[in-house]
Amino acid sequence: MKIYIPLDSAAVALGADALAAAVAAEARRLDREVEIIRNGSRGMVWLEPLVEVVTPQGRIGFGPMTPADVPGLFADLAVHPKALGPVEELPWMKGQTRLTFARVGIIDPLSLADYEAEGGLSGLRKAVAMDPAAIVAEVTASGLRGRGGAGFPTGIKWKTVSEAVADRKYIVCNADEGDSATFADRMLMEGDPFTLIEGMIIAGLATGATKGFVYIRSEYPVAIRVMEEACRLARAAGLLGGSVLGSGPAFDIEIRVGAGAYVCGEETSLLNSLEGKRGVVRAKPPLPALEGFLGRPTVVNNVISLASVPVIFEKGAAFYKDFGLGRSRGTIPLQIAGNVRFGGLYEVAFGLTLGDIVDGIAGGCATGRPVKAVQVGGPLGAYHPRSEFDTPFGYEEFAGKDGLIGHAGLTVFDDSADMLKQARFAMEFCAIESCGKCTPCRIGAVRGVETVDRIAKGDAAAIPLLTDLCVTMKSGSLCALGGFTPYPVMSALTHFPDDFARSKEAAE
Amino acid sequence: MKDFIIPDRDFGTPAAKSKQMVTLSIDGFDVTVPEGTSIMRAAAEAGIQVPKLCATDSVDAFGSCRLCLVEIEGRNGTPASCTTPVAPGLKVHTQTGKLKQLRRGVMELYISDHPLDCLTCSANGDCELQDMAGAVGLRDVRYEAVDTHFRARNTSGEANPLYIPRDDSNPYFSYDPQKCIVCSRCVRACEEVQGTFALTIEGRGFDSRVSFGAKPTMRWRRTASPAGLAFRPARRRPCRKSRSSRSARPRTP
C-alpha cells in the first residue's frame, strides 16, 4: 500500500507530521506493509492534511484528515468519511493548467527518478544541445515575464547578462518570498525542487554563469531542507557540478538563508545581503544584470520565473505563449488566501477575471459575508472593490486599475474589514520593513501611520496630506517598498471613502 | 582654510574619467560631458544646480535623499540625477511642477524630524538643509510628528527612546543625533575616502542611526577626516586632503 502525505509546510502546520506517524503506527499495529511518501501539496489548503492512497482507480484523496481518521484508511476506502474520490477529478484540480506546478504534489520531491518519469530534465536535455543565444531566444519567444512582481521580460534580462563580458557571472534565485498571502515559491521548492534546479541550470547555460544561489527566507525551514537535499542529489547525479549532464559546462548551486528582512526580497538588497553586507537597497543603474553579485553580471529571477523555464523547453516556447492574454503570457500560480472558503494555489492561464477567481474558485468569504475588497499582489498591492471584479488577471490590466498583480497573491476581506485600518497597516508595514536608506520610505512611512491616525480621530485636513505623502512616496522612493506602499493606502482611500469619514462622524 | 572661506563648487558626484564625450540637453541647454558622468554633475557643469543633500563630489553617488529627482523625456518616473548617468541625446528637465511637488514633499519629511532651532543653531546660514528647504520652497510642515529623534520627551512627557543626546566626547568632532539626517556622507567618506570603515548605519527604517561600532562614544574610534562628521546635517564638503587620499586608496572590485 502506497500512501502520500504532504511534507508541505501548510500541511505540516495542519498536522501532516502527526498524521504520518499515526499511519505508520497503525500499519505496524495491523502488520501491514505501507510505503509513506511525503509529497508536496496539491494546493487545496482547506483539505490539508490531504492524504492520497494509491489504488487501481488512481490516487484517492482523503481530507482534511485527523489521526482519528487513520484506521479507516486500512478498511473499506469507499465508506471512509473523509473520502474525496480521485484527486485529479476534483473540480479544483480539473480547472487548472498546471505547467510550472505540473509535478508538485504528484511526485516524491526528492526522487530524481520520479522527476524524470514525470517529464523532468527533458527541457534541460534540449537546452544543453542549444547555443546560448538560441536558449535566450526561446525564453524571449515564450513571453515569460518576471513572476516576482515586476513583470520584466525574462528573456531580455538573460540577454543582457549573456552579452555582458565578465570573468564570472551568477544566477541568483530570489526565494525571499515575504509578501503576505504568497506561498507559490515555498510550495514549489518543497514539492518539486528539481524544477527550480533545472531552470537555474538552463539560465546558467544561456548566460554563461557557472554558479547559482538560491536565497531562501529563514522562515522556510522545510524548503531550505528540501532544496539542500535536492542540490546534493543533483550533484551526485551529475546534474550539477563540473559538467552539466556530463556534456555541458560547469554549474553549481548554493543555498543561502536570509535573516528575516522583507526588503531583502528587493533584488539589490538581496545581493547586498548575499555579499554579507547590510540589506540596503542599491541605486540602479548599474543594473544587477551588468553589475550584480560581487559586481559581476547577475540574473536575479524569482523562483516561479526560473521554475517555468523547464516546461518552456520541454514543450516549446509557442506552447507556453499560447496561454494568457495581451502581454501576459503563459500561466500564473494564483495564491488565494484571507477570508475565503477555498484557499490555496491555483495555476491557470492569465486572463481570468478577479470575480471568477474570488467568487468562483475561492467560493467567496469563509464567513459567508459579502466580499468587500481583495488585495492583489501582497502587502504593497492595491485593494480592489467589487466594482473592479471584471478586471482580467494580467500585468497591464491591473496596472490600468492603479494596482498590480505582484507575485499573484490574493487576500480576500469580507464587509467587516475596516479599510482605514488596512491603510494604516500598509504604512506600518513599510515603517517596520524599510531599509532606512531613502527619505520618503524611512520618514514617510512613520508619518503615514501618524497621518492615518489623525484621520481616524476625525481630522479631515489630514486626508489631503496623506494623498500628498503618497505622491512623494510613490515617485520619490528608491525602491518598490516605499514606492508601492501608496497602492494599498490610496486604493483604500479612493474606493472606501466611508471608512475614512466614519470615524469623523463618531468623533463629532 | 581657503575651503572654509570660499568653498569650491560641489558638482555632486565625482568626475568621470572617460575620454568618450556625450552630449545631452538639460533644461534646454546642450551639455557635453565625459561618458559615465551623472546627470547631476552634467547639470552642475552647465551651471544648473539640482537640489541635493546626500550627494557630494568627493564620494560616490548614493541616491538616498531623493531631492535631486529629474524628469527625462521618454523615460518613466523621476530618476535621481546623482545615480543616473548621461546618455547621448537625453532631454532632461530639472525644474517641473511634478519635481517641485516631490522635492517639497521630501523636504517636508526631513524637517518633520528636525528641530526648528535655526536661529540658535551654530550652522545657521551655513547649512545645506536650510538652503535646500529654501530652494524647494518649503514654508510649512503639515505633519503632526509623534515619533521624532530630536525631542527629549515625547508629547505625553515620557522620555523619548529615539532621543540620543549630543556626543562631544571626541576632541575633534561632535555628533548631534538630533540634527543628523542620516545622509550617510560620514559613513561613506569614512569608507571611500578614509578607508577606515569605523562608521556604519545601525538599525533599520526610522531607527537607522550613524553608529561607531560597539563603542559607546566616538572617543574610541579613529574617524580622522572632517568628512567623517555627522555633527551637522550635510553641511560642508570634505577638505581637499581627503580627496587626494581617495585616489591612493586601493579599491575592491
CSV table of N, CA, C and O in Angstrom, one decimal, chain A residues 260-261 278 283-285 294 296 431-440 442-444 446-447 450-451 454 459 465 468-469 471-472 475-478, chain B residues 62-66 69 78 83 85 98 101-102 105-106 108-110 112-113 142-148 181-182 200-206 208:
chain,number,residue,atom,x,y,z
A,260,GLY,N,15.6,37.5,7.7
A,260,GLY,CA,14.3,37.9,8.2
A,260,GLY,C,13.9,39.3,7.7
A,260,GLY,O,12.9,39.8,8.2
A,261,ALA,N,14.6,39.9,6.8
A,261,ALA,CA,14.2,41.3,6.4
A,261,ALA,C,13.4,41.2,5.1
A,261,ALA,O,13.8,40.6,4.1
A,278,ARG,N,25.0,44.9,4.9
A,278,ARG,CA,23.7,45.3,5.3
A,278,ARG,C,22.7,45.2,4.1
A,278,ARG,O,23.0,45.6,3.0
A,283,ALA,N,21.1,51.8,-5.5
A,283,ALA,CA,20.5,52.6,-6.6
A,283,ALA,C,20.8,51.9,-7.9
A,283,ALA,O,21.9,51.3,-8.1
A,284,LYS,N,19.8,52.0,-8.9
A,284,LYS,CA,20.0,51.5,-10.2
A,284,LYS,C,20.0,52.6,-11.2
A,284,LYS,O,19.1,53.5,-11.0
A,285,PRO,N,20.8,52.7,-12.2
A,285,PRO,CA,21.9,51.8,-12.6
A,285,PRO,C,23.0,51.9,-11.6
A,285,PRO,O,23.0,52.9,-10.8
A,294,LEU,N,28.8,40.6,-6.3
A,294,LEU,CA,30.2,40.9,-6.3
A,294,LEU,C,30.6,41.7,-7.6
A,294,LEU,O,31.7,41.6,-8.1
A,296,ARG,N,29.5,41.4,-10.6
A,296,ARG,CA,29.5,40.7,-11.8
A,296,ARG,C,28.1,40.6,-12.4
A,296,ARG,O,27.1,40.7,-11.6
A,431,ALA,N,6.9,51.0,7.5
A,431,ALA,CA,7.8,51.6,8.5
A,431,ALA,C,8.7,50.5,9.2
A,431,ALA,O,9.8,50.7,9.4
A,432,ILE,N,8.1,49.3,9.4
A,432,ILE,CA,8.8,48.3,10.0
A,432,ILE,C,9.9,47.7,9.1
A,432,ILE,O,11.0,47.4,9.5
A,433,GLU,N,9.5,47.6,7.8
A,433,GLU,CA,10.4,46.8,6.9
A,433,GLU,C,11.3,47.7,6.1
A,433,GLU,O,12.2,47.2,5.4
A,434,SER,N,11.2,49.1,6.2
A,434,SER,CA,12.0,50.0,5.5
A,434,SER,C,13.5,49.7,5.8
A,434,SER,O,13.9,49.5,6.9
A,435,CYS,N,14.3,49.7,4.7
A,435,CYS,CA,15.8,49.6,5.0
A,435,CYS,C,16.4,50.8,5.6
A,435,CYS,O,17.4,50.8,6.2
A,436,GLY,N,15.7,52.0,5.4
A,436,GLY,CA,16.2,53.2,6.0
A,436,GLY,C,17.1,54.0,5.1
A,436,GLY,O,17.6,55.0,5.6
A,437,LYS,N,17.2,53.6,3.9
A,437,LYS,CA,18.2,54.4,3.1
A,437,LYS,C,17.5,55.7,2.5
A,437,LYS,O,18.1,56.7,2.7
A,438,CYS,N,16.4,55.6,1.9
A,438,CYS,CA,15.8,56.8,1.3
A,438,CYS,C,14.8,57.5,2.2
A,438,CYS,O,14.1,56.8,2.9
A,439,THR,N,14.7,58.8,2.1
A,439,THR,CA,13.9,59.6,2.9
A,439,THR,C,12.4,59.3,2.8
A,439,THR,O,11.7,59.2,3.8
A,440,PRO,N,11.8,59.2,1.6
A,440,PRO,CA,10.4,59.0,1.5
A,440,PRO,C,9.9,57.8,2.3
A,440,PRO,O,8.8,57.8,2.9
A,442,ARG,N,11.8,56.0,4.7
A,442,ARG,CA,12.3,56.0,6.1
A,442,ARG,C,11.5,56.9,7.0
A,442,ARG,O,11.0,56.5,8.1
A,443,ILE,N,11.2,58.1,6.6
A,443,ILE,CA,10.5,59.0,7.4
A,443,ILE,C,9.0,59.0,7.0
A,443,ILE,O,8.1,59.0,7.8
A,444,GLY,N,8.7,58.8,5.7
A,444,GLY,CA,7.4,58.9,5.2
A,444,GLY,C,6.5,57.9,5.7
A,444,GLY,O,5.3,58.2,6.1
A,446,VAL,N,6.6,56.4,8.6
A,446,VAL,CA,6.2,56.7,10.0
A,446,VAL,C,5.2,57.8,10.1
A,446,VAL,O,4.2,57.8,10.8
A,447,ARG,N,5.4,58.9,9.2
A,447,ARG,CA,4.5,60.0,9.2
A,447,ARG,C,3.1,59.5,8.6
A,447,ARG,O,2.1,60.0,9.0
A,450,GLU,N,1.1,58.1,11.4
A,450,GLU,CA,0.6,59.2,12.2
A,450,GLU,C,-0.5,59.9,11.5
A,450,GLU,O,-1.5,60.3,12.2
A,451,THR,N,-0.4,60.1,10.2
A,451,THR,CA,-1.4,60.8,9.5
A,451,THR,C,-2.7,60.0,9.4
A,451,THR,O,-3.8,60.6,9.5
A,454,ARG,N,-4.5,60.4,12.5
A,454,ARG,CA,-5.2,61.7,12.6
A,454,ARG,C,-6.5,61.6,11.9
A,454,ARG,O,-7.6,62.1,12.4
A,459,ASP,N,-9.7,64.1,11.9
A,459,ASP,CA,-9.1,65.2,11.3
A,459,ASP,C,-9.1,65.1,9.8
A,459,ASP,O,-8.3,64.5,9.2
A,465,LEU,N,-3.2,65.6,3.1
A,465,LEU,CA,-1.8,65.4,3.5
A,465,LEU,C,-1.3,64.0,3.2
A,465,LEU,O,-0.3,63.7,2.7
A,468,ASP,N,-0.8,63.7,-0.5
A,468,ASP,CA,0.4,64.3,-0.9
A,468,ASP,C,1.6,63.3,-0.5
A,468,ASP,O,2.6,63.2,-1.3
A,469,LEU,N,1.5,62.8,0.7
A,469,LEU,CA,2.6,61.9,1.1
A,469,LEU,C,2.7,60.7,0.2
A,469,LEU,O,3.8,60.2,-0.2
A,471,VAL,N,2.0,60.6,-3.0
A,471,VAL,CA,2.6,61.1,-4.2
A,471,VAL,C,4.2,61.1,-4.0
A,471,VAL,O,4.9,60.6,-4.8
A,472,THR,N,4.6,61.6,-2.9
A,472,THR,CA,6.0,61.7,-2.6
A,472,THR,C,6.6,60.3,-2.5
A,472,THR,O,7.7,60.1,-3.0
A,475,SER,N,6.6,58.3,-6.1
A,475,SER,CA,7.5,58.8,-7.2
A,475,SER,C,8.9,59.1,-6.6
A,475,SER,O,9.9,59.1,-7.3
A,476,GLY,N,9.0,59.2,-5.3
A,476,GLY,CA,10.3,59.6,-4.7
A,476,GLY,C,11.1,58.5,-4.1
A,476,GLY,O,12.3,58.7,-4.0
A,477,SER,N,10.5,57.4,-3.8
A,477,SER,CA,11.2,56.3,-3.1
A,477,SER,C,12.3,55.7,-4.0
A,477,SER,O,12.1,55.6,-5.3
A,478,LEU,N,13.3,55.1,-3.4
A,478,LEU,CA,14.4,54.5,-4.1
A,478,LEU,C,13.9,53.1,-4.7
A,478,LEU,O,14.3,52.7,-5.8
B,62,PHE,N,25.0,58.1,-4.1
B,62,PHE,CA,24.3,57.1,-3.1
B,62,PHE,C,22.8,57.0,-3.4
B,62,PHE,O,22.2,56.0,-3.3
B,63,GLY,N,22.2,58.1,-3.7
B,63,GLY,CA,20.8,58.1,-4.1
B,63,GLY,C,19.8,58.0,-3.0
B,63,GLY,O,18.8,57.4,-3.1
B,64,SER,N,20.1,58.5,-1.8
B,64,SER,CA,19.2,58.3,-0.6
B,64,SER,C,18.3,59.5,-0.3
B,64,SER,O,17.2,59.3,0.2
B,65,CYS,N,18.7,60.7,-0.6
B,65,CYS,CA,17.9,61.9,-0.2
B,65,CYS,C,16.7,62.1,-1.0
B,65,CYS,O,15.7,62.6,-0.5
B,66,ARG,N,16.8,61.8,-2.3
B,66,ARG,CA,15.7,61.9,-3.2
B,66,ARG,C,15.2,63.3,-3.5
B,66,ARG,O,14.1,63.6,-3.9
B,69,LEU,N,15.8,64.4,-7.8
B,69,LEU,CA,15.0,63.8,-8.9
B,69,LEU,C,14.8,64.7,-10.1
B,69,LEU,O,14.7,65.9,-9.9
B,78,THR,N,10.8,59.4,-12.1
B,78,THR,CA,11.6,60.5,-11.8
B,78,THR,C,12.9,60.0,-11.2
B,78,THR,O,13.1,59.9,-10.0
B,83,THR,N,22.5,59.4,-9.5
B,83,THR,CA,22.8,58.0,-9.8
B,83,THR,C,22.5,57.6,-11.2
B,83,THR,O,22.7,56.5,-11.6
B,85,PRO,N,23.4,58.0,-15.1
B,85,PRO,CA,24.4,58.5,-15.9
B,85,PRO,C,23.8,59.2,-17.2
B,85,PRO,O,22.7,58.9,-17.6
B,98,LYS,N,5.9,68.8,-11.2
B,98,LYS,CA,5.9,67.5,-10.5
B,98,LYS,C,7.1,67.4,-9.6
B,98,LYS,O,7.0,67.0,-8.4
B,101,GLN,N,6.8,69.5,-6.5
B,101,GLN,CA,5.9,68.9,-5.5
B,101,GLN,C,6.7,67.8,-4.8
B,101,GLN,O,6.6,67.7,-3.5
B,102,LEU,N,7.4,67.0,-5.5
B,102,LEU,CA,8.1,65.9,-4.9
B,102,LEU,C,9.2,66.4,-3.9
B,102,LEU,O,9.4,65.9,-2.8
B,105,GLY,N,7.8,67.7,-0.9
B,105,GLY,CA,7.3,66.6,-0.1
B,105,GLY,C,8.4,65.9,0.7
B,105,GLY,O,8.3,65.6,1.9
B,106,VAL,N,9.5,65.7,0.0
B,106,VAL,CA,10.7,65.1,0.7
B,106,VAL,C,11.2,66.0,1.8
B,106,VAL,O,11.5,65.6,2.9
B,108,GLU,N,9.7,68.3,3.4
B,108,GLU,CA,8.7,68.4,4.5
B,108,GLU,C,8.9,67.2,5.5
B,108,GLU,O,8.8,67.4,6.7
B,109,LEU,N,9.2,66.0,4.9
B,109,LEU,CA,9.5,64.9,5.7
B,109,LEU,C,10.8,65.1,6.5
B,109,LEU,O,10.8,64.8,7.7
B,110,TYR,N,11.8,65.6,5.9
B,110,TYR,CA,13.1,65.8,6.6
B,110,TYR,C,12.9,66.8,7.8
B,110,TYR,O,13.3,66.5,8.9
B,112,SER,N,10.2,67.5,9.3
B,112,SER,CA,9.3,67.0,10.3
B,112,SER,C,10.1,66.2,11.4
B,112,SER,O,9.6,65.9,12.5
B,113,ASP,N,11.3,65.8,11.1
B,113,ASP,CA,12.1,65.1,12.1
B,113,ASP,C,13.4,65.9,12.4
B,113,ASP,O,14.5,65.4,12.5
B,142,ARG,N,3.3,70.2,7.6
B,142,ARG,CA,1.9,69.9,8.0
B,142,ARG,C,1.8,68.7,8.9
B,142,ARG,O,0.7,68.4,9.5
B,143,TYR,N,2.9,67.9,9.0
B,143,TYR,CA,2.8,66.7,9.8
B,143,TYR,C,2.8,67.1,11.3
B,143,TYR,O,3.4,68.0,11.7
B,144,GLU,N,2.0,66.3,12.0
B,144,GLU,CA,2.0,66.5,13.5
B,144,GLU,C,2.8,65.3,14.0
B,144,GLU,O,2.3,64.3,14.4
B,145,ALA,N,4.1,65.5,14.0
B,145,ALA,CA,5.0,64.4,14.2
B,145,ALA,C,4.9,63.9,15.6
B,145,ALA,O,4.9,64.7,16.6
B,146,VAL,N,4.7,62.6,15.8
B,146,VAL,CA,4.7,62.0,17.1
B,146,VAL,C,6.1,61.4,17.4
B,146,VAL,O,6.7,61.7,18.4
B,147,ASP,N,6.6,60.5,16.4
B,147,ASP,CA,7.9,60.0,16.6
B,147,ASP,C,8.9,60.9,16.0
B,147,ASP,O,8.9,61.3,14.8
B,148,THR,N,9.9,61.3,16.8
B,148,THR,CA,11.0,62.1,16.3
B,148,THR,C,12.3,61.7,17.0
B,148,THR,O,12.3,61.0,18.0
B,181,ILE,N,20.7,63.9,9.5
B,181,ILE,CA,19.6,63.5,8.6
B,181,ILE,C,19.9,62.1,8.0
B,181,ILE,O,19.2,61.7,7.0
B,182,VAL,N,20.9,61.4,8.5
B,182,VAL,CA,21.2,60.1,8.0
B,182,VAL,C,21.4,60.0,6.5
B,182,VAL,O,21.0,59.2,5.8
B,200,THR,N,29.2,53.2,10.6
B,200,THR,CA,28.2,52.4,9.9
B,200,THR,C,26.8,52.9,10.2
B,200,THR,O,26.7,53.9,11.0
B,201,ILE,N,25.8,52.4,9.5
B,201,ILE,CA,24.5,52.8,9.9
B,201,ILE,C,23.9,51.5,10.7
B,201,ILE,O,24.1,50.4,10.2
B,202,GLU,N,23.3,51.8,11.8
B,202,GLU,CA,22.8,50.8,12.6
B,202,GLU,C,21.3,50.9,12.7
B,202,GLU,O,20.8,52.0,12.6
B,203,GLY,N,20.6,49.8,12.8
B,203,GLY,CA,19.1,49.9,12.8
B,203,GLY,C,18.6,50.0,11.4
B,203,GLY,O,19.3,50.1,10.4
B,204,ARG,N,17.2,49.9,11.3
B,204,ARG,CA,16.6,49.8,10.1
B,204,ARG,C,15.5,50.9,10.0
B,204,ARG,O,14.9,51.2,11.1
B,205,GLY,N,15.1,51.3,8.8
B,205,GLY,CA,14.0,52.2,8.7
B,205,GLY,C,14.2,53.5,9.5
B,205,GLY,O,15.3,54.1,9.5
B,206,PHE,N,13.2,53.9,10.2
B,206,PHE,CA,13.3,55.2,11.0
B,206,PHE,C,14.3,55.1,12.1
B,206,PHE,O,14.8,56.1,12.6
B,208,SER,N,17.3,53.9,11.8
B,208,SER,CA,18.6,54.0,11.2
B,208,SER,C,19.4,55.1,11.8
B,208,SER,O,19.0,56.3,11.8
